[in-house]
């Protein structure tokens, strides 16, 4: 299950996600951005979930660097 919430974030952050104790995920979208940017951020976070990044032992910043090289 993926729960989506909206929050005021710095404009440099489109979205972020976290895994929850019950096995679900929460994706937070930035309310300060336009819908297109929110959708881009959402899809980016969904890719992290699909690729099992929350199960990886790597640092989140390292994972971002790896994902953006592809």
mmCIF file of C-alpha atoms in Angstrom:
data_model
loop_
_atom_site.group_PDB
_atom_site.id
_atom_site.type_symbol
_atom_site.label_atom_id
_atom_site.label_comp_id
_atom_site.label_asym_id
_atom_site.label_seq_id
_atom_site.Cartn_x
_atom_site.Cartn_y
_atom_site.Cartn_z
ATOM 1 C CA UNK A 1 0.000 0.000 0.000
ATOM 2 C CA UNK A 2 1.212 3.503 -0.825
ATOM 3 C CA UNK A 3 -0.136 6.440 1.158
ATOM 4 C CA UNK A 4 0.216 9.853 -0.476
ATOM 5 C CA UNK A 5 0.331 13.060 1.533
ATOM 6 C CA UNK A 6 1.011 16.691 0.691
ATOM 7 C CA UNK A 7 3.265 19.015 2.661
ATOM 8 C CA UNK A 8 4.951 22.403 2.278
ATOM 9 C CA UNK A 9 8.592 21.604 1.537
ATOM 10 C CA UNK A 10 11.523 23.649 0.242
ATOM 11 C CA UNK A 11 11.110 24.110 -3.516
ATOM 12 C CA UNK A 12 14.281 22.101 -4.126
ATOM 13 C CA UNK A 13 12.483 18.965 -2.879
ATOM 14 C CA UNK A 14 9.778 17.581 -5.166
ATOM 15 C CA UNK A 15 8.919 14.605 -2.977
ATOM 16 C CA UNK A 16 10.272 12.068 -0.551
ATOM 17 C CA UNK A 17 9.143 8.691 0.679
ATOM 18 C CA UNK A 18 9.521 6.435 3.666
ATOM 19 C CA UNK A 19 8.750 2.859 4.547
ATOM 20 C CA UNK A 20 6.293 2.259 7.371
ATOM 21 C CA UNK A 21 6.392 -0.398 10.075
ATOM 22 C CA UNK A 22 3.325 -2.147 8.620
ATOM 23 C CA UNK A 23 5.037 -2.706 5.237
ATOM 24 C CA UNK A 24 3.310 0.199 3.500
ATOM 25 C CA UNK A 25 5.015 3.295 2.133
ATOM 26 C CA UNK A 26 4.252 6.993 2.439
ATOM 27 C CA UNK A 27 5.065 9.413 -0.377
ATOM 28 C CA UNK A 28 5.116 13.091 0.563
ATOM 29 C CA UNK A 29 4.581 15.574 -2.292
ATOM 30 C CA UNK A 30 5.520 19.240 -2.155
ATOM 31 C CA UNK A 31 2.426 21.490 -2.207
ATOM 32 C CA UNK A 32 4.539 24.437 -3.391
ATOM 33 C CA UNK A 33 5.165 22.849 -6.792
ATOM 34 C CA UNK A 34 2.931 22.579 -9.843
ATOM 35 C CA UNK A 35 1.078 19.368 -10.563
ATOM 36 C CA UNK A 36 3.570 18.304 -13.249
ATOM 37 C CA UNK A 37 6.494 18.580 -10.829
ATOM 38 C CA UNK A 38 4.509 16.717 -8.168
ATOM 39 C CA UNK A 39 3.815 13.917 -10.651
ATOM 40 C CA UNK A 40 7.510 13.724 -11.555
ATOM 41 C CA UNK A 41 8.404 13.540 -7.885
ATOM 42 C CA UNK A 42 5.768 10.889 -7.242
ATOM 43 C CA UNK A 43 6.988 8.689 -10.086
ATOM 44 C CA UNK A 44 10.564 9.068 -8.888
ATOM 45 C CA UNK A 45 9.584 7.877 -5.410
ATOM 46 C CA UNK A 46 7.575 4.973 -6.855
ATOM 47 C CA UNK A 47 10.732 3.845 -8.676
ATOM 48 C CA UNK A 48 12.591 3.777 -5.347
ATOM 49 C CA UNK A 49 9.822 1.598 -3.904
ATOM 50 C CA UNK A 50 9.721 -0.750 -6.934
ATOM 51 C CA UNK A 51 13.497 -1.164 -6.951
ATOM 52 C CA UNK A 52 13.586 -2.080 -3.259
ATOM 53 C CA UNK A 53 15.721 0.878 -2.272
ATOM 54 C CA UNK A 54 14.310 0.824 1.243
ATOM 55 C CA UNK A 55 15.759 -2.635 1.690
ATOM 56 C CA UNK A 56 19.205 -1.537 0.502
ATOM 57 C CA UNK A 57 21.937 -0.845 3.001
ATOM 58 C CA UNK A 58 23.311 2.074 0.958
ATOM 59 C CA UNK A 59 23.033 5.679 2.028
ATOM 60 C CA UNK A 60 20.033 7.494 0.500
ATOM 61 C CA UNK A 61 22.306 10.102 -1.115
ATOM 62 C CA UNK A 62 24.383 7.337 -2.718
ATOM 63 C CA UNK A 63 21.215 5.712 -4.076
ATOM 64 C CA UNK A 64 20.087 9.022 -5.583
ATOM 65 C CA UNK A 65 23.443 9.391 -7.324
ATOM 66 C CA UNK A 66 23.238 5.851 -8.718
ATOM 67 C CA UNK A 67 19.632 6.228 -9.908
ATOM 68 C CA UNK A 68 20.344 9.498 -11.716
ATOM 69 C CA UNK A 69 23.259 7.995 -13.654
ATOM 70 C CA UNK A 70 20.941 5.588 -15.475
#
